[in-house]
Coordinates of C-alpha atoms in Angstrom, one line a residue:
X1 CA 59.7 87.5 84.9
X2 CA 61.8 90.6 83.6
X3 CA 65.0 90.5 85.0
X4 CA 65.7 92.9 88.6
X5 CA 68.3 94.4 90.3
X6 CA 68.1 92.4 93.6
X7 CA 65.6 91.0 95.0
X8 CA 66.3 91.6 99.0
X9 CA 67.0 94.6 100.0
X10 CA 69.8 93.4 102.0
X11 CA 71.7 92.2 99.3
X12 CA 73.3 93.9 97.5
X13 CA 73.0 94.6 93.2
X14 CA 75.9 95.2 90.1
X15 CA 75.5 98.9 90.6
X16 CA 76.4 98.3 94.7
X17 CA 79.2 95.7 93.9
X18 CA 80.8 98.6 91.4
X19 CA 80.6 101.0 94.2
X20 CA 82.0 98.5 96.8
X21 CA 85.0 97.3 94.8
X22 CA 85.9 101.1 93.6
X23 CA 85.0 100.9 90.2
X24 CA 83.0 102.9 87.5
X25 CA 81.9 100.5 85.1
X26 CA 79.9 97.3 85.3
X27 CA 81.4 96.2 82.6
X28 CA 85.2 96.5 84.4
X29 CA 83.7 95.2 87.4
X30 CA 82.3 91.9 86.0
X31 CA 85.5 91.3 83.9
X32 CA 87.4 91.2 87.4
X33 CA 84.9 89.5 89.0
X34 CA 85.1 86.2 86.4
X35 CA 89.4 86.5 86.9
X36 CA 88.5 85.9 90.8
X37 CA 85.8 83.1 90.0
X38 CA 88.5 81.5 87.5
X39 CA 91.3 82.0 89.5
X40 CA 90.0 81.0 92.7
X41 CA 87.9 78.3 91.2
X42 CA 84.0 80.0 92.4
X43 CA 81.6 78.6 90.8
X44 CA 79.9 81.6 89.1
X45 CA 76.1 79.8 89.3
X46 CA 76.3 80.6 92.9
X47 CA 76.1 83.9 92.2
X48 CA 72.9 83.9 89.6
X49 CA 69.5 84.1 90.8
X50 CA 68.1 81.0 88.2
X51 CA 71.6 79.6 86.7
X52 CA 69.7 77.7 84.0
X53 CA 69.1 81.5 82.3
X54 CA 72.1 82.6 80.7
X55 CA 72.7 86.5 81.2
X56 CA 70.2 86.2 84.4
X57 CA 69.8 88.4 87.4
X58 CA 73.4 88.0 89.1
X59 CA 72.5 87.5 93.6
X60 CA 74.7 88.8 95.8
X61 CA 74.3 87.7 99.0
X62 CA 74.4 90.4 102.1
X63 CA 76.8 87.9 104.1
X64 CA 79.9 87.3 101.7
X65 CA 79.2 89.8 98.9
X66 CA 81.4 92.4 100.9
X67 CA 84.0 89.4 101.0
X68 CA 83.9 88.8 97.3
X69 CA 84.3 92.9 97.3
X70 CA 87.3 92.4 98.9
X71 CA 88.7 90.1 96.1
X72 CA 87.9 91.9 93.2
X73 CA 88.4 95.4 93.9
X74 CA 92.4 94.1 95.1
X75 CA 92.3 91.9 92.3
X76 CA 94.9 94.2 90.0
X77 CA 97.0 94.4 93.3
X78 CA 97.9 90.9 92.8
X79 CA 101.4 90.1 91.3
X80 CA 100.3 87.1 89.7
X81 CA 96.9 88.8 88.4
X82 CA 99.5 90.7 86.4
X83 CA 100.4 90.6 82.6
X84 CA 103.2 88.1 81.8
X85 CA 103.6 87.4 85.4
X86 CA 105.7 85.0 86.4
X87 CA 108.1 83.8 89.1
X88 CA 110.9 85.6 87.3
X89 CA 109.7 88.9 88.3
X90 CA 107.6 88.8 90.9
X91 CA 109.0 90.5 94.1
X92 CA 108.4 90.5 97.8
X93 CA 107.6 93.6 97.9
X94 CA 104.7 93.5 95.5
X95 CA 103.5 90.0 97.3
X96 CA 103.4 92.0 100.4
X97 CA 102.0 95.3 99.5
X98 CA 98.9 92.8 98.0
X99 CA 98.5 90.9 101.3
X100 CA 98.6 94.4 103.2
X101 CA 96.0 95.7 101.0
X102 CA 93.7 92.5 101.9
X103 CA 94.3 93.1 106.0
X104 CA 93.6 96.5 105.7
X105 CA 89.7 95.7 103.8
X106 CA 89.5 93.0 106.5
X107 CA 89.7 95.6 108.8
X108 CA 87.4 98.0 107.8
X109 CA 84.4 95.4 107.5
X110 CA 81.4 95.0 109.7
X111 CA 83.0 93.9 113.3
X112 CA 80.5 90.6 112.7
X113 CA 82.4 89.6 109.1
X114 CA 85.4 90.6 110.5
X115 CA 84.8 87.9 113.7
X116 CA 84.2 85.2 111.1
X117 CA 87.4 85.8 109.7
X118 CA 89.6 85.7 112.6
X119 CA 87.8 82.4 113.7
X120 CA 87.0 80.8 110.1
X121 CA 90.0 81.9 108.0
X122 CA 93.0 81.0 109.8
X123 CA 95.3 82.0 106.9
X124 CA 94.6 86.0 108.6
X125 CA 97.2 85.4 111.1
X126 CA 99.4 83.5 108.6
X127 CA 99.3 86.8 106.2
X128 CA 99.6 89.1 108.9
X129 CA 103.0 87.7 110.1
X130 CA 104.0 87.4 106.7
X131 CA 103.3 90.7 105.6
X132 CA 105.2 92.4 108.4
X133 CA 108.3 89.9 108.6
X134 CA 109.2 88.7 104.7
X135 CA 110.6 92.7 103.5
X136 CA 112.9 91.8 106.8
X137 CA 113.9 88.8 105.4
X138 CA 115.0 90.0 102.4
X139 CA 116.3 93.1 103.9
X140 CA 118.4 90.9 106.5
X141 CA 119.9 87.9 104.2
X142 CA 121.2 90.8 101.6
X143 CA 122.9 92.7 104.5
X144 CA 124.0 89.4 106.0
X145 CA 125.5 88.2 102.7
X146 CA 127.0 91.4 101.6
X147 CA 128.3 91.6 105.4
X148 CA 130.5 88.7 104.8
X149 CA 131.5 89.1 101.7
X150 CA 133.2 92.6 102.5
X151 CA 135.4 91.3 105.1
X152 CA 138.7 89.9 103.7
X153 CA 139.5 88.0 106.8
X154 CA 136.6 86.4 106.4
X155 CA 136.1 82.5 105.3
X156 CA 133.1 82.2 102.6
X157 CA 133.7 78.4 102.7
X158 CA 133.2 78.7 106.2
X159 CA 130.1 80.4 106.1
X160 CA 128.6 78.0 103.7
X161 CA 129.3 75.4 106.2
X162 CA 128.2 76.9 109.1
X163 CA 124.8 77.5 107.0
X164 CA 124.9 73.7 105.4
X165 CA 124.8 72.6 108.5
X166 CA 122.1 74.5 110.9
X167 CA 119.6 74.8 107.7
X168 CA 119.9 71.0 107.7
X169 CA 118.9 70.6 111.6
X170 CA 116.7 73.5 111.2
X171 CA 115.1 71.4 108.4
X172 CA 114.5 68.3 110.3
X173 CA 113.2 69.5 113.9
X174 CA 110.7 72.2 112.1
X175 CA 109.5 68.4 109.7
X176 CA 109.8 66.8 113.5
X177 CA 107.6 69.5 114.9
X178 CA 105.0 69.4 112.4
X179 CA 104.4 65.5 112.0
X180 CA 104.3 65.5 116.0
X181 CA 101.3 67.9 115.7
X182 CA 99.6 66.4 113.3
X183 CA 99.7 63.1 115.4
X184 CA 98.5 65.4 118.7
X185 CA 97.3 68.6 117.8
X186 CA 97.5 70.0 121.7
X187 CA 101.5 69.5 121.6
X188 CA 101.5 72.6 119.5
X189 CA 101.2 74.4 122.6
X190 CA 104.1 74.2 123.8
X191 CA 106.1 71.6 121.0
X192 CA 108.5 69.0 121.6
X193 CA 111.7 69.6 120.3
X194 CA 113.3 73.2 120.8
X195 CA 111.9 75.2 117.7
X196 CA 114.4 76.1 115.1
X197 CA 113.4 79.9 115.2
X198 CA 113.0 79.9 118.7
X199 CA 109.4 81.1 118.7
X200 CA 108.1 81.5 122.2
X201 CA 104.2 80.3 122.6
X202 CA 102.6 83.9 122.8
X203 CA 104.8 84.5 119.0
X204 CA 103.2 81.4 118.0
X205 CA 100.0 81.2 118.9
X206 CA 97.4 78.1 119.6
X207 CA 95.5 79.4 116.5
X208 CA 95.9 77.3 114.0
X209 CA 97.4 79.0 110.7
X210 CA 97.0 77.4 107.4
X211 CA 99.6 77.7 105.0
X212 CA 98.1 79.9 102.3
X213 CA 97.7 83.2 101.8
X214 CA 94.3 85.6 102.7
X215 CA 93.5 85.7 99.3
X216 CA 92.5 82.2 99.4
X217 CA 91.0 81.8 103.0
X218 CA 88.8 84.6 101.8
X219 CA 87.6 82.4 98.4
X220 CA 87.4 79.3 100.3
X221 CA 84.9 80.8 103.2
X222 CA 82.8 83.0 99.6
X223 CA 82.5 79.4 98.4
X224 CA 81.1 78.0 101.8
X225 CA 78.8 80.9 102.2
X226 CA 77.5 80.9 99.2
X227 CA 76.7 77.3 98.5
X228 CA 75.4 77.4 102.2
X229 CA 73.1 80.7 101.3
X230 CA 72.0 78.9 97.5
X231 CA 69.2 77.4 99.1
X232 CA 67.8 81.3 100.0
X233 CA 67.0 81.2 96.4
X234 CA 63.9 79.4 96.1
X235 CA 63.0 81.3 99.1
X236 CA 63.5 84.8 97.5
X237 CA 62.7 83.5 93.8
X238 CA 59.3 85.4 93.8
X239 CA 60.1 88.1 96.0
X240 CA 60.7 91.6 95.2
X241 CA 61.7 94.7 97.6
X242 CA 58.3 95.9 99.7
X243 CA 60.5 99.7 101.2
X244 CA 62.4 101.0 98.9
X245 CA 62.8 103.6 101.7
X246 CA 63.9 101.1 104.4
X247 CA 67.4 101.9 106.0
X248 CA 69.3 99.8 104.2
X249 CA 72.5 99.5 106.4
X250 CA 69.7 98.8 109.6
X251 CA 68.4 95.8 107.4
X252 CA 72.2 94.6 106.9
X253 CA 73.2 94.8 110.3
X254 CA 71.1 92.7 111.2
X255 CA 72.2 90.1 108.7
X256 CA 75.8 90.8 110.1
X257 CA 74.4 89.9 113.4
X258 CA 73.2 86.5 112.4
X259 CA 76.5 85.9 111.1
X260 CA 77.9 86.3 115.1
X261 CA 75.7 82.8 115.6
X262 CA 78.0 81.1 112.9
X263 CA 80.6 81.3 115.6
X264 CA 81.8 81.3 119.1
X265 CA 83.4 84.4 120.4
X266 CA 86.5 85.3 117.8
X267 CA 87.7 88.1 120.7
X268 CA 90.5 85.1 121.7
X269 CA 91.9 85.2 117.9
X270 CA 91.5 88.7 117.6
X271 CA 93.2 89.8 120.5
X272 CA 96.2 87.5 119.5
X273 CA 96.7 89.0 116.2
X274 CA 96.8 92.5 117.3
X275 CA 98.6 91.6 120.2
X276 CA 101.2 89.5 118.0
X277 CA 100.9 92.5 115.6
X278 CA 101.8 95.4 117.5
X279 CA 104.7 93.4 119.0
X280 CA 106.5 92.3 115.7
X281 CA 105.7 95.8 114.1
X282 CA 107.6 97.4 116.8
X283 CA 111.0 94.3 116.9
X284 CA 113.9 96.6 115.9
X285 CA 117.0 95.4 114.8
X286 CA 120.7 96.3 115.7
X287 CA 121.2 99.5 113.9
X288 CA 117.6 100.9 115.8
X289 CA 118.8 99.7 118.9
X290 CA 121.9 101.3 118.5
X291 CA 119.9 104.9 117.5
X292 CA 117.3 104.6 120.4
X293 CA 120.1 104.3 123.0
X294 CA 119.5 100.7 123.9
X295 CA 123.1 99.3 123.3
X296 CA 124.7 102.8 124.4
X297 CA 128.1 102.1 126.7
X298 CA 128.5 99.1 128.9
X299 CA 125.7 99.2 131.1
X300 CA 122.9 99.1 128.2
X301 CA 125.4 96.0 127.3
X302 CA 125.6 94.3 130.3
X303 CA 121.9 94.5 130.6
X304 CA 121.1 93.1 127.3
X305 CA 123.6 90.2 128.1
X306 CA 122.2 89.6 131.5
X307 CA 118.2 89.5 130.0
X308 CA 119.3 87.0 127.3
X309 CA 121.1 85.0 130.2
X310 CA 117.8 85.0 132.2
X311 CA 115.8 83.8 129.1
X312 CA 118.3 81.3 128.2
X313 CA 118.5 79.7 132.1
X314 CA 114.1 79.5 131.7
X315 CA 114.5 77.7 128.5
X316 CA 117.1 75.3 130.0
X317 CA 115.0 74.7 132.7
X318 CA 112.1 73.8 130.5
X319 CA 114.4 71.7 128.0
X320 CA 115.5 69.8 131.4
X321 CA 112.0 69.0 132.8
X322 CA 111.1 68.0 129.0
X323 CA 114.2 65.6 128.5
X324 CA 112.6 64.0 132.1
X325 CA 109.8 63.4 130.8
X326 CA 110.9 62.2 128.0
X327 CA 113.4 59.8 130.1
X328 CA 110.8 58.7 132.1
X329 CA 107.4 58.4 129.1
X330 CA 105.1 60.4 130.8
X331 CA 102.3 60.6 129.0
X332 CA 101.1 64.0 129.5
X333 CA 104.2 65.9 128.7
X334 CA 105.3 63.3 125.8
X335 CA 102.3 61.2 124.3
X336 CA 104.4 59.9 121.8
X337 CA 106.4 56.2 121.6
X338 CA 109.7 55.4 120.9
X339 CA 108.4 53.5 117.5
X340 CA 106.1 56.3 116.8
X341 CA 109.8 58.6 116.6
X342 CA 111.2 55.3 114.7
X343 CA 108.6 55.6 112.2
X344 CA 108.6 59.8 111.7
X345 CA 112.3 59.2 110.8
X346 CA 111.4 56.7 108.9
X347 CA 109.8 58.8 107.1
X348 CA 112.3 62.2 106.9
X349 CA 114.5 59.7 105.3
X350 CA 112.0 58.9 102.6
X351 CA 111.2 62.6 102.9
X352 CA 115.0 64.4 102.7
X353 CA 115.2 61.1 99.7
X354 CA 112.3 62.6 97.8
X355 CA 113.5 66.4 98.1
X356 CA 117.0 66.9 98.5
X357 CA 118.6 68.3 95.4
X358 CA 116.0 67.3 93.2
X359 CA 115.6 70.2 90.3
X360 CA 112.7 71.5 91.8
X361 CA 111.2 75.1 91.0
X362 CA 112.4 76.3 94.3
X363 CA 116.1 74.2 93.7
X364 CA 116.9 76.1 90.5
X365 CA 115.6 79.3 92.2
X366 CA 117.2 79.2 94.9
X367 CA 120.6 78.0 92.9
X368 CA 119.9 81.2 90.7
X369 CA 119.8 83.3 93.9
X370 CA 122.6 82.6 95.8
X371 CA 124.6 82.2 92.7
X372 CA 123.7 86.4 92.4
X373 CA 124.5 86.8 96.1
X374 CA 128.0 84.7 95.3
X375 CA 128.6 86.9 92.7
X376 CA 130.8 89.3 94.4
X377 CA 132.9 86.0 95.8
X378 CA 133.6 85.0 91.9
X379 CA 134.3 88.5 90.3
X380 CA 135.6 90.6 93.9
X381 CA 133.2 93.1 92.1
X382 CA 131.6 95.4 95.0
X383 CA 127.8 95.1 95.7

């Protein structure tokens, strides 16, 4: 059988993919395409009509060839795609302008893809947050650093203490935290030891995030899709498009609609990212407080105190009927035994044993970094 351009008209052909991902040539498109399928470990066969003909018809699937889309066409985007690449010289900013790039395609997809994202691929939320909150980060710890260093009253010993110290107890209740959750997944809701970053349950929602980045949620659910759509293929092995004048975005809808059965309702997760989103976009810090008029003269102070107050006295009270509980073992507010704490601590030891100032990667880049941000200490050079 002479090779075809698609056999379905819902899926979709080379010459669509190239128009999909941006791109003018096949041949630029299929070069990126194999990067994503090597790089994200896709097994290309998925993606060929009869994969014991070498150079056969490539099969795009309706369902996730707008995912794969999403993959290739960012693929250049990526700051580890790049030429000599490395963790030398990769930024933030270019991590985050490559995640952004992702949310935005996300966004513009079919409501129905976009559903099975927010409920399949929990590293969306993950990637969100990151992408609005990690510039900050850097933003913050230079000002912070470059804060102290410029005041000569100030003790830089002291401030390596003070960081020593909370970094290490930050360390241990987020490990804490996390091993509780594994052992009970519902006492994520509200945790059991006072967060280190103080992350209120509507900041940190009961959607479960996993720690890797959109690029690989997305290649993960391609690979499940795919392998679950390979067995269309004996199916369609024979078939060939009837209406070449069908509507062709009326025949994939209604492929996008059977996608909605995958799934229950994603409106929950979707109104918690955008929700979470629109919040955290609009967190100012002190300086746009300062311009807006919020920390003008001692009322706007007194009231910022006296909110802060209010918060603190609801968390107290929740830490107080908590530390009951805990007194007490009940169950339903702390499921977990005094040997089942024995044994996570147990295990931090072995942990903090294991990790602590080992010459990891992130030891010697982190040594490398602050060493820079000490810099000004050694030399009194100004920043």
């Amino acid at each position: 059988m002479p090779k075809q351009k698609k056999r379905r008209l819902a899926d979709y052909s080379t010459s669509e993919m190239v128009k999909l991902c941006g791109m003018k040539a096949s041949s630029t498109f299929e070069n990126k395409r194999d990067k994503v399928f090597e790089r994200y470990e896709i097994d290309p066969t998925l993606f060929k009509m009869d994969s014991s003909i070498e150079g056969g018809e490539n099969f795009y699937p309706v369902v996730c060839a707008e995912l794969l889309a999403i993959l290739i066409k960012n693929w250049d985007k990526n700051p580890s795609s790049r030429k000599n690449a490395n963790r030398d010289n990769v930024t933030v900013t270019q991590i985050c302008d490559f995640y952004r790039a992702l949310l935005k395609d996300v966004d513009d997809l079919p409501k129905e893809l976009r559903g099975l994202i927010y409920k399949s691929c929990q590293s969306h939320f993950t990637t969100k947050r990151l992408a609005i909150w990690a510039e900050r980060v850097v933003n913050g710890l230079a000002l912070f650093t470059e804060t102290h260093m410029d005041q000569p009253e100030e003790n830089i010993g002291k401030l390596c203490q003070a960081l020593a110290i909370n970094l290490d107890k930050m360390t241990y209740m987020e490990y804490m935290n996390n091993k509780l959750i594994e052992a009970v997944p519902w006492i994520a809701q509200f945790g059991v030891f006072p967060n280190p970053f103080n992350m209120s349950s509507m900041q940190k929602p009961a959607i479960g995030t996993q720690n890797v980045g959109l690029d690989v949620g997305l290649a993960e659910l391609i690979k499940a899709i795919a392998l679950e759509m390979n067995s269309d293929k004996e199916e369609i092995q024979y078939e060939s498009i009837k209406d070449e004048e069908s509507d062709i975005g009326a025949v994939r809808d209604v492929y996008y609609k059977m996608v909605q059965s995958w799934y229950v309702s994603s409106e929950f997760e979707e109104y918690t990212t955008n929700t979470y989103s629109k919040g955290a976009s609009a967190w100012k810090n002190w300086a746009e407080k300062i311009e807006s008029g919020e920390m003008e003269g001692k009322d706007a102070i007194v009231a910022f105190y006296e909110k802060q107050l209010a918060e603190a006295k609801l968390e107290v009270m929740a830490l107080e009927q908590r530390l009951e509980a805990i007194k007490n073992d009940e169950p339903a507010i702390f499921p977990v035994t005094a040997e089942e704490i024995e044994d996570i601590n147990d295990a931090y030891v072995e942990y903090f044993g294991a990790k602590y100032g080992k010459q990891t990667d992130n030891h010697r880049y982190a040594d490398v970094y602050i060493g820079q941000m000490l810099w000004a200490f050694l030399t009194q050079e100004n920043f």
